[in-house]
Amino acid sequence: MAGAGGGGCPAGGNDFQWCFSQVKGAIDEDVAEADIISTVEFNYSGDLLATGDKGGRVVIFQREQENKSRPHSRGEYNVYSTFQSHEPEFDYLKSLEIEEKINKIRWLPQQNAAHFLLSTNDKTIKLWKISERDKRAEGYNLKDEDGRLRDPFRITALRMEHGEGWPANWTQAQVCLGENPAPVQRCVPWKETVPGPKGVPLLDLKTVPILKPMDLMVEASPRRIFANAHTYHINSISVNSDHETYLSADDLRINLWHLEITDRSFNIVDIKPANMEELTEVITAAEFHPHQCNVFVYSSSKGTIRLCDMRSSALCDRHSKFFEEPEDPSSRSFFSEIISSISDVKFSHSGRYMMTRDYLSVKVWDLNMESRPVETHQVHEYLRSKLCSLYENDCIFDKFECCWNGSDSAIMTGSYNNFFRMFDRDTRRDVTLEASRESSKPRASLKPRKVCTGGKRKKDEISVDSLDLNKKILHTAWHPADNVIAVAATNNLYIFQDKIN
C-alpha cells in the first residue's frame, strides 16, 4: 500500500510524493515548555489522532470526511476534544516532583459509540472515555422554574402525557392524595396547582423531562485511575490483543493490569538486583504482540530485546527468546553502550517482525531469528563523528521513536533539524524529508533533503555542522491504512499525505 515516498517512490503500483496537508500549533519562536508535544498516536481506524504534551494536556483531532467539493481533504484533521489529563504532583515521602508530562497514549479498540484511551505520566495511568452529546434533558419535576430543588415530600407522582383531543395547555394528572388510598385523576391546566389535604399543594404540574437537541459537545471523563504501582518512571504502556489487559513498564519492572481493576496489578518482569550497585541495564520499552495475547517483548539499555511468553510462568524472569546483534570489537568506543541503547520497539502489524530504534539506526528483526536483524537502516550515520559533542550537550540521550506503515512495507523515524527518515523495505530506497513551515503551502510537495558530510557542498545539500540539534523529530505516527503521517516537531504537529501523480 505505502512506500517510503519522496521523489516518486513506488506505492501499490502508483508513483507518489509526500505533500503538506496541515500544521497545528503556534508559530512563536519562544516555545513554552508545556506546549512541547511528547507523544502522538492514531486510533485503530485512523479517524482520530491524539497528541500529549509536557503540560499534561491531551488534544484529539478528528479526520475530515472527503467529499466532492474537497477531494483532497482526507489528510485533514481538526480539533475534536482537548482536556487536561494529568496535573503536577508532589511525592512527599520521597520529596520528588511528579511531572504532568504525558509519556504515552494508547487507544483501545472501539466497542461502541464512545472512544477510550490510556494516557500516562511518570507514575499514574488513566483510562479516558471520549463521548459525544447532542441532546439535553429539559423539564425536571424536581426543580422549580428558577432552578431550585423542590421539597421531595411535596412531589407524589409524575404527570402523564397529554390526553387526546385536550387543549395544548391541559393534561391529565395522577395524584395520590394523602387521605385517599386510590389515585384521583382529573384534567387540569398544566400550570395549575393540585390541592391536597387541608389545602396543602401536592404537585405543581410541570412537563415530563424530554430530550432536546443541542450543539454537539465532546466530553472526556476519567473512568479508571491506575496509580501507586511504579517506583520508577513509566516509559511504556501497551494494550493487549485480548482488549481486557494492558502492560506498563518502568526502568526495572513490567506490570500487567486488567482494565476493570485499579487497585492491583501483577508484576510480570522484575530486573531489579538485590544490590542496586550491581545494576547494569534498565528496561527502555515494552509492547504486547498484536495477535498473541500471551507474548510481549521488552528492550534494554544494552541493546538487547527479550521476548517473553506468559504461559511459561507467572513471573517472566526467563525469556523465551533473546535478540542481540554481536558487536564488532574493532568499532567499540566509549559511546558504544550509549548509542546501542534501544529507545523504541514496535511489532509489525502482521506480528512476524519487530522494529527497534537505537541512536543511529533502525533495525528490523524476524521473530524466528534471534542472532541478528534482517534489516539495518542507518538514520543519521553522519553523526557518528560528532558523538563527543552530542554527549556534551546531552543529545546522545535523546529517545527517538519509530513506526510502521499499514502494510509493514515502510518504516519511519525522526532525526535532527526537523528531518525525518523513511525506508522502503521492498525497494531498499530511503528518503529524508523535513517538517518545516517554509514548505507548508497546501498540497506542496516535500523535497528530499540531503546532508553533506564533507568535501564540496552541493546546492540543495545542508552541511552536517549546520544541523540544528534543538529541532528534533522524536515522535511520529503513520495512519493504519492510508498514506497519512503525523510528525511532532517541538510544539507543532505536521500532517502529510501522499500526492498521487
mmCIF file of C-alpha atoms in Angstrom, residues 152-448:
data_model
loop_
_atom_site.group_PDB
_atom_site.id
_atom_site.type_symbol
_atom_site.label_atom_id
_atom_site.label_comp_id
_atom_site.label_asym_id
_atom_site.label_seq_id
_atom_site.Cartn_x
_atom_site.Cartn_y
_atom_site.Cartn_z
ATOM 1 C CA PRO A 152 -39.394 15.886 47.800
ATOM 2 C CA PHE A 153 -42.287 15.456 50.263
ATOM 3 C CA ARG A 154 -44.462 17.695 48.093
ATOM 4 C CA ILE A 155 -43.949 15.538 44.995
ATOM 5 C CA THR A 156 -46.027 12.377 44.933
ATOM 6 C CA ALA A 157 -46.314 11.435 41.236
ATOM 7 C CA LEU A 158 -45.198 12.403 37.752
ATOM 8 C CA ARG A 159 -47.624 13.903 35.256
ATOM 9 C CA MET A 160 -48.778 11.769 32.371
ATOM 10 C CA GLU A 161 -48.762 12.632 28.672
ATOM 11 C CA HIS A 162 -51.327 14.964 27.037
ATOM 12 C CA GLY A 163 -54.747 13.380 26.563
ATOM 13 C CA GLU A 164 -56.036 13.029 23.022
ATOM 14 C CA GLY A 165 -58.193 15.970 21.976
ATOM 15 C CA TRP A 166 -57.295 18.069 25.028
ATOM 16 C CA PRO A 167 -56.206 21.689 24.742
ATOM 17 C CA ALA A 168 -52.429 22.020 24.398
ATOM 18 C CA ASN A 169 -52.090 23.542 27.864
ATOM 19 C CA TRP A 170 -54.202 20.862 29.575
ATOM 20 C CA THR A 171 -53.018 17.490 30.704
ATOM 21 C CA GLN A 172 -54.020 14.527 32.850
ATOM 22 C CA ALA A 173 -52.536 14.385 36.305
ATOM 23 C CA GLN A 174 -52.495 11.391 38.573
ATOM 24 C CA VAL A 175 -52.040 12.462 42.141
ATOM 25 C CA CYS A 176 -52.184 10.310 45.263
ATOM 26 C CA LEU A 177 -53.995 12.343 47.904
ATOM 27 C CA GLY A 178 -52.699 11.593 51.355
ATOM 28 C CA GLU A 179 -56.060 10.554 52.819
ATOM 29 C CA ASN A 180 -57.288 8.677 49.729
ATOM 30 C CA PRO A 181 -55.825 5.254 49.053
ATOM 31 C CA ALA A 182 -56.837 5.393 45.385
ATOM 32 C CA PRO A 183 -55.331 7.821 42.886
ATOM 33 C CA VAL A 184 -57.541 10.689 41.771
ATOM 34 C CA GLN A 185 -57.461 11.592 38.084
ATOM 35 C CA ARG A 186 -58.590 14.947 36.805
ATOM 36 C CA CYS A 187 -57.880 17.253 33.916
ATOM 37 C CA VAL A 188 -56.198 20.448 34.963
ATOM 38 C CA PRO A 189 -54.311 23.261 33.232
ATOM 39 C CA TRP A 190 -50.595 22.386 33.257
ATOM 40 C CA LYS A 191 -49.681 25.414 35.401
ATOM 41 C CA GLU A 192 -52.383 24.702 37.983
ATOM 42 C CA THR A 193 -51.528 23.548 41.481
ATOM 43 C CA VAL A 194 -53.299 20.389 42.584
ATOM 44 C CA PRO A 195 -54.588 20.867 46.146
ATOM 45 C CA GLY A 196 -54.028 18.139 48.695
ATOM 46 C CA PRO A 197 -55.458 17.562 52.187
ATOM 47 C CA LYS A 198 -56.187 20.755 54.108
ATOM 48 C CA GLY A 199 -55.321 22.840 51.039
ATOM 49 C CA VAL A 200 -51.602 21.926 51.014
ATOM 50 C CA PRO A 201 -50.470 21.747 47.368
ATOM 51 C CA LEU A 202 -49.068 18.341 46.438
ATOM 52 C CA LEU A 203 -47.692 18.897 42.930
ATOM 53 C CA ASP A 204 -47.067 21.869 40.716
ATOM 54 C CA LEU A 205 -47.556 20.317 37.316
ATOM 55 C CA LYS A 206 -44.548 20.567 35.021
ATOM 56 C CA THR A 207 -43.699 18.882 31.747
ATOM 57 C CA VAL A 208 -42.277 15.380 31.827
ATOM 58 C CA PRO A 209 -38.500 15.654 31.147
ATOM 59 C CA ILE A 210 -37.794 15.437 27.445
ATOM 60 C CA LEU A 211 -34.586 15.344 25.379
ATOM 61 C CA LYS A 212 -33.997 18.384 23.193
ATOM 62 C CA PRO A 213 -31.312 18.836 20.513
ATOM 63 C CA MET A 214 -28.240 20.889 21.416
ATOM 64 C CA ASP A 215 -24.899 21.780 19.862
ATOM 65 C CA LEU A 216 -22.577 18.797 19.704
ATOM 66 C CA MET A 217 -20.416 18.559 22.804
ATOM 67 C CA VAL A 218 -17.498 16.156 23.198
ATOM 68 C CA GLU A 219 -16.891 15.079 26.776
ATOM 69 C CA ALA A 220 -13.747 13.469 28.175
ATOM 70 C CA SER A 221 -14.166 11.758 31.524
ATOM 71 C CA PRO A 222 -11.690 9.639 33.518
ATOM 72 C CA ARG A 223 -13.192 6.163 34.005
ATOM 73 C CA ARG A 224 -10.256 4.468 35.755
ATOM 74 C CA ILE A 225 -7.094 5.674 37.514
ATOM 75 C CA PHE A 226 -4.264 3.173 37.884
ATOM 76 C CA ALA A 227 -1.777 4.506 40.435
ATOM 77 C CA ASN A 228 0.839 3.566 43.040
ATOM 78 C CA ALA A 229 2.270 0.596 41.139
ATOM 79 C CA HIS A 230 5.553 2.013 39.808
ATOM 80 C CA THR A 231 8.560 3.066 41.837
ATOM 81 C CA TYR A 232 10.375 4.316 38.749
ATOM 82 C CA HIS A 233 9.262 6.357 35.766
ATOM 83 C CA ILE A 234 6.803 4.698 33.376
ATOM 84 C CA ASN A 235 8.226 4.566 29.848
ATOM 85 C CA SER A 236 5.707 2.315 28.054
ATOM 86 C CA ILE A 237 2.101 1.171 28.066
ATOM 87 C CA SER A 238 0.686 -1.388 25.634
ATOM 88 C CA VAL A 239 -2.855 -2.726 25.230
ATOM 89 C CA ASN A 240 -3.143 -6.485 24.861
ATOM 90 C CA SER A 241 -4.887 -8.124 21.907
ATOM 91 C CA ASP A 242 -7.462 -9.572 24.334
ATOM 92 C CA HIS A 243 -8.655 -5.971 24.867
ATOM 93 C CA GLU A 244 -9.022 -6.673 28.580
ATOM 94 C CA THR A 245 -5.477 -6.239 29.885
ATOM 95 C CA TYR A 246 -2.513 -3.979 29.283
ATOM 96 C CA LEU A 247 1.075 -3.687 30.479
ATOM 97 C CA SER A 248 3.003 -0.775 31.899
ATOM 98 C CA ALA A 249 6.787 -0.696 32.111
ATOM 99 C CA ASP A 250 9.256 1.396 34.080
ATOM 100 C CA ASP A 251 13.049 1.191 34.298
ATOM 101 C CA LEU A 252 13.108 -2.064 36.276
ATOM 102 C CA ARG A 253 9.644 -3.640 36.265
ATOM 103 C CA ILE A 254 6.741 -4.508 33.986
ATOM 104 C CA ASN A 255 3.219 -4.779 35.436
ATOM 105 C CA LEU A 256 0.127 -6.427 33.972
ATOM 106 C CA TRP A 257 -3.209 -4.691 34.580
ATOM 107 C CA HIS A 258 -6.837 -5.527 33.985
ATOM 108 C CA LEU A 259 -8.742 -2.565 32.570
ATOM 109 C CA GLU A 260 -11.532 -3.009 35.126
ATOM 110 C CA ILE A 261 -9.313 -3.348 38.223
ATOM 111 C CA THR A 262 -7.428 -0.331 39.528
ATOM 112 C CA ASP A 263 -6.259 -1.392 42.985
ATOM 113 C CA ARG A 264 -3.895 -4.181 41.978
ATOM 114 C CA SER A 265 -1.621 -5.295 39.165
ATOM 115 C CA PHE A 266 0.595 -8.315 38.579
ATOM 116 C CA ASN A 267 4.351 -7.915 38.334
ATOM 117 C CA ILE A 268 5.459 -9.980 35.320
ATOM 118 C CA VAL A 269 9.067 -8.748 34.920
ATOM 119 C CA ASP A 270 11.421 -7.576 37.650
ATOM 120 C CA ILE A 271 15.091 -6.995 36.822
ATOM 121 C CA LYS A 272 15.927 -5.057 39.978
ATOM 122 C CA PRO A 273 19.023 -6.612 41.605
ATOM 123 C CA ALA A 274 19.238 -7.170 45.354
ATOM 124 C CA ASN A 275 22.108 -4.694 45.409
ATOM 125 C CA MET A 276 21.449 -1.648 43.219
ATOM 126 C CA GLU A 277 25.195 -1.225 42.714
ATOM 127 C CA GLU A 278 25.048 -4.361 40.583
ATOM 128 C CA LEU A 279 22.531 -2.777 38.188
ATOM 129 C CA THR A 280 23.871 -2.991 34.633
ATOM 130 C CA GLU A 281 20.825 -2.321 32.434
ATOM 131 C CA VAL A 282 17.320 -0.889 32.523
ATOM 132 C CA ILE A 283 14.111 -1.518 30.601
ATOM 133 C CA THR A 284 13.613 1.094 27.882
ATOM 134 C CA ALA A 285 10.409 -0.026 26.089
ATOM 135 C CA ALA A 286 7.842 -2.828 26.095
ATOM 136 C CA GLU A 287 4.987 -3.939 23.846
ATOM 137 C CA PHE A 288 2.431 -6.730 23.515
ATOM 138 C CA HIS A 289 2.288 -8.880 20.387
ATOM 139 C CA PRO A 290 -0.555 -7.657 18.122
ATOM 140 C CA HIS A 291 -2.215 -11.107 17.869
ATOM 141 C CA GLN A 292 -0.849 -13.430 20.565
ATOM 142 C CA CYS A 293 -2.126 -12.224 23.938
ATOM 143 C CA ASN A 294 0.463 -14.231 25.873
ATOM 144 C CA VAL A 295 3.550 -12.779 24.136
ATOM 145 C CA PHE A 296 5.299 -9.483 24.769
ATOM 146 C CA VAL A 297 8.772 -8.033 24.272
ATOM 147 C CA TYR A 298 10.883 -5.550 26.158
ATOM 148 C CA SER A 299 14.110 -3.816 25.197
ATOM 149 C CA SER A 300 17.038 -2.756 27.322
ATOM 150 C CA SER A 301 19.689 -0.071 27.528
ATOM 151 C CA LYS A 302 22.233 -2.679 26.425
ATOM 152 C CA GLY A 303 20.661 -3.009 23.001
ATOM 153 C CA THR A 304 19.020 -6.373 23.640
ATOM 154 C CA ILE A 305 15.408 -7.475 23.219
ATOM 155 C CA ARG A 306 13.720 -10.199 25.229
ATOM 156 C CA LEU A 307 10.571 -11.963 24.092
ATOM 157 C CA CYS A 308 8.518 -13.459 26.920
ATOM 158 C CA ASP A 309 5.648 -15.938 26.996
ATOM 159 C CA MET A 310 3.293 -15.526 29.951
ATOM 160 C CA ARG A 311 2.184 -19.151 29.610
ATOM 161 C CA SER A 312 5.576 -20.369 30.835
ATOM 162 C CA SER A 313 5.440 -18.761 34.290
ATOM 163 C CA ALA A 314 3.724 -16.023 36.240
ATOM 164 C CA LEU A 315 6.983 -14.062 36.594
ATOM 165 C CA CYS A 316 8.687 -13.843 33.215
ATOM 166 C CA ASP A 317 12.246 -13.562 34.537
ATOM 167 C CA ARG A 318 13.291 -16.170 31.998
ATOM 168 C CA HIS A 319 12.761 -15.030 28.451
ATOM 169 C CA SER A 320 11.656 -17.301 25.614
ATOM 170 C CA LYS A 321 13.827 -15.574 23.020
ATOM 171 C CA PHE A 322 16.780 -13.226 23.250
ATOM 172 C CA PHE A 323 17.600 -10.898 20.342
ATOM 173 C CA GLU A 324 21.064 -9.360 20.215
ATOM 174 C CA GLU A 325 23.399 -8.350 17.433
ATOM 175 C CA PRO A 326 27.058 -9.245 18.064
ATOM 176 C CA GLU A 327 29.206 -6.157 18.474
ATOM 177 C CA ASP A 328 32.184 -5.558 16.226
ATOM 178 C CA PRO A 329 35.154 -5.259 18.646
ATOM 179 C CA SER A 330 37.034 -3.005 16.225
ATOM 180 C CA SER A 331 34.322 -0.344 16.339
ATOM 181 C CA ARG A 332 33.918 -0.288 20.112
ATOM 182 C CA SER A 333 34.300 3.100 21.789
ATOM 183 C CA PHE A 334 33.365 4.999 24.937
ATOM 184 C CA PHE A 335 29.942 5.749 23.387
ATOM 185 C CA SER A 336 29.155 2.226 22.165
ATOM 186 C CA GLU A 337 26.838 1.281 25.017
ATOM 187 C CA ILE A 338 25.031 4.635 24.984
ATOM 188 C CA ILE A 339 24.257 4.588 21.263
ATOM 189 C CA SER A 340 23.243 0.915 21.339
ATOM 190 C CA SER A 341 20.523 1.590 23.925
ATOM 191 C CA ILE A 342 17.122 0.895 22.349
ATOM 192 C CA SER A 343 14.670 3.788 22.637
ATOM 193 C CA ASP A 344 11.650 2.145 20.987
ATOM 194 C CA VAL A 345 10.376 -1.291 19.969
ATOM 195 C CA LYS A 346 7.346 -1.932 17.743
ATOM 196 C CA PHE A 347 5.802 -5.128 16.399
ATOM 197 C CA SER A 348 4.759 -5.111 12.760
ATOM 198 C CA HIS A 349 1.009 -5.265 12.134
ATOM 199 C CA SER A 350 1.402 -8.838 10.901
ATOM 200 C CA GLY A 351 3.228 -9.851 14.087
ATOM 201 C CA ARG A 352 6.030 -11.523 12.088
ATOM 202 C CA TYR A 353 8.625 -8.785 12.615
ATOM 203 C CA MET A 354 9.588 -6.219 15.177
ATOM 204 C CA MET A 355 11.479 -2.970 14.770
ATOM 205 C CA THR A 356 13.895 -1.358 17.206
ATOM 206 C CA ARG A 357 15.370 2.114 17.200
ATOM 207 C CA ASP A 358 18.748 2.950 18.714
ATOM 208 C CA TYR A 359 20.545 6.278 18.476
ATOM 209 C CA LEU A 360 21.968 5.907 14.969
ATOM 210 C CA SER A 361 19.872 3.210 13.278
ATOM 211 C CA VAL A 362 16.601 1.322 12.873
ATOM 212 C CA LYS A 363 16.703 -2.472 12.843
ATOM 213 C CA VAL A 364 14.059 -4.948 11.718
ATOM 214 C CA TRP A 365 14.079 -8.373 13.371
ATOM 215 C CA ASP A 366 12.400 -11.591 12.280
ATOM 216 C CA LEU A 367 10.891 -13.222 15.367
ATOM 217 C CA ASN A 368 12.216 -16.550 14.110
ATOM 218 C CA MET A 369 15.841 -15.364 14.010
ATOM 219 C CA GLU A 370 17.459 -14.123 17.207
ATOM 220 C CA SER A 371 21.103 -13.883 16.102
ATOM 221 C CA ARG A 372 20.946 -10.719 14.037
ATOM 222 C CA PRO A 373 18.442 -8.318 12.439
ATOM 223 C CA VAL A 374 17.229 -8.986 8.909
ATOM 224 C CA GLU A 375 17.467 -5.276 8.070
ATOM 225 C CA THR A 376 19.560 -2.392 9.397
ATOM 226 C CA HIS A 377 18.786 1.142 8.211
ATOM 227 C CA GLN A 378 21.170 3.968 9.068
ATOM 228 C CA VAL A 379 19.219 7.036 10.169
ATOM 229 C CA HIS A 380 21.958 9.644 10.596
ATOM 230 C CA GLU A 381 25.293 7.859 10.313
ATOM 231 C CA TYR A 382 26.930 11.240 9.623
ATOM 232 C CA LEU A 383 26.605 11.998 13.348
ATOM 233 C CA ARG A 384 28.954 9.183 14.354
ATOM 234 C CA SER A 385 31.919 11.561 14.103
ATOM 235 C CA LYS A 386 30.063 14.076 16.313
ATOM 236 C CA LEU A 387 29.330 11.759 19.256
ATOM 237 C CA CYS A 388 31.671 13.628 21.597
ATOM 238 C CA SER A 389 29.861 16.955 21.194
ATOM 239 C CA LEU A 390 26.488 15.167 21.231
ATOM 240 C CA TYR A 391 27.470 13.641 24.571
ATOM 241 C CA GLU A 392 28.450 17.018 25.995
ATOM 242 C CA ASN A 393 25.131 18.635 25.089
ATOM 243 C CA ASP A 394 23.138 15.515 26.156
ATOM 244 C CA CYS A 395 21.645 14.993 22.678
ATOM 245 C CA ILE A 396 23.116 11.497 22.648
ATOM 246 C CA PHE A 397 20.450 10.558 25.220
ATOM 247 C CA ASP A 398 17.518 11.637 23.002
ATOM 248 C CA LYS A 399 14.902 8.901 22.621
ATOM 249 C CA PHE A 400 13.641 8.617 19.049
ATOM 250 C CA GLU A 401 10.526 6.578 18.270
ATOM 251 C CA CYS A 402 9.721 4.637 15.106
ATOM 252 C CA CYS A 403 6.579 3.395 13.341
ATOM 253 C CA TRP A 404 5.357 1.070 10.586
ATOM 254 C CA ASN A 405 3.054 1.909 7.718
ATOM 255 C CA GLY A 406 -0.218 -0.010 7.434
ATOM 256 C CA SER A 407 1.169 -2.787 5.224
ATOM 257 C CA ASP A 408 4.535 -3.134 7.038
ATOM 258 C CA SER A 409 6.331 -2.281 3.779
ATOM 259 C CA ALA A 410 7.809 1.003 5.012
ATOM 260 C CA ILE A 411 9.087 2.431 8.292
ATOM 261 C CA MET A 412 9.564 5.956 9.568
ATOM 262 C CA THR A 413 11.610 7.576 12.306
ATOM 263 C CA GLY A 414 12.890 11.025 13.246
ATOM 264 C CA SER A 415 16.193 12.876 13.252
ATOM 265 C CA TYR A 416 17.568 16.353 13.920
ATOM 266 C CA ASN A 417 16.973 19.650 12.113
ATOM 267 C CA ASN A 418 13.282 18.629 11.911
ATOM 268 C CA PHE A 419 14.282 15.884 9.467
ATOM 269 C CA PHE A 420 12.500 12.550 9.413
ATOM 270 C CA ARG A 421 13.520 9.427 7.563
ATOM 271 C CA MET A 422 11.533 6.844 5.615
ATOM 272 C CA PHE A 423 12.748 3.455 4.444
ATOM 273 C CA ASP A 424 11.002 1.321 1.821
ATOM 274 C CA ARG A 425 11.609 -2.299 2.795
ATOM 275 C CA ASP A 426 10.747 -3.674 -0.653
ATOM 276 C CA THR A 427 12.861 -1.411 -2.859
ATOM 277 C CA ARG A 428 15.523 -0.606 -0.215
ATOM 278 C CA ARG A 429 15.109 3.060 -1.090
ATOM 279 C CA ASP A 430 15.141 5.722 1.600
ATOM 280 C CA VAL A 431 14.412 9.409 1.772
ATOM 281 C CA THR A 432 14.996 12.306 4.157
ATOM 282 C CA LEU A 433 12.160 14.834 4.450
ATOM 283 C CA GLU A 434 11.757 17.983 6.531
ATOM 284 C CA ALA A 435 8.876 19.246 8.637
ATOM 285 C CA SER A 436 9.094 22.974 8.037
ATOM 286 C CA ARG A 437 6.700 25.885 7.785
ATOM 287 C CA GLU A 438 8.635 27.094 4.757
ATOM 288 C CA SER A 439 7.128 24.234 2.744
ATOM 289 C CA SER A 440 3.718 24.427 4.401
ATOM 290 C CA LYS A 441 1.690 25.569 1.414
ATOM 291 C CA PRO A 442 -1.395 23.415 0.765
ATOM 292 C CA ARG A 443 -0.581 20.352 -1.348
ATOM 293 C CA ALA A 444 3.064 21.476 -1.690
ATOM 294 C CA SER A 445 5.348 18.504 -2.410
ATOM 295 C CA LEU A 446 8.116 17.752 0.057
ATOM 296 C CA LYS A 447 11.564 17.897 -1.459
ATOM 297 C CA PRO A 448 14.048 15.242 -0.338
#
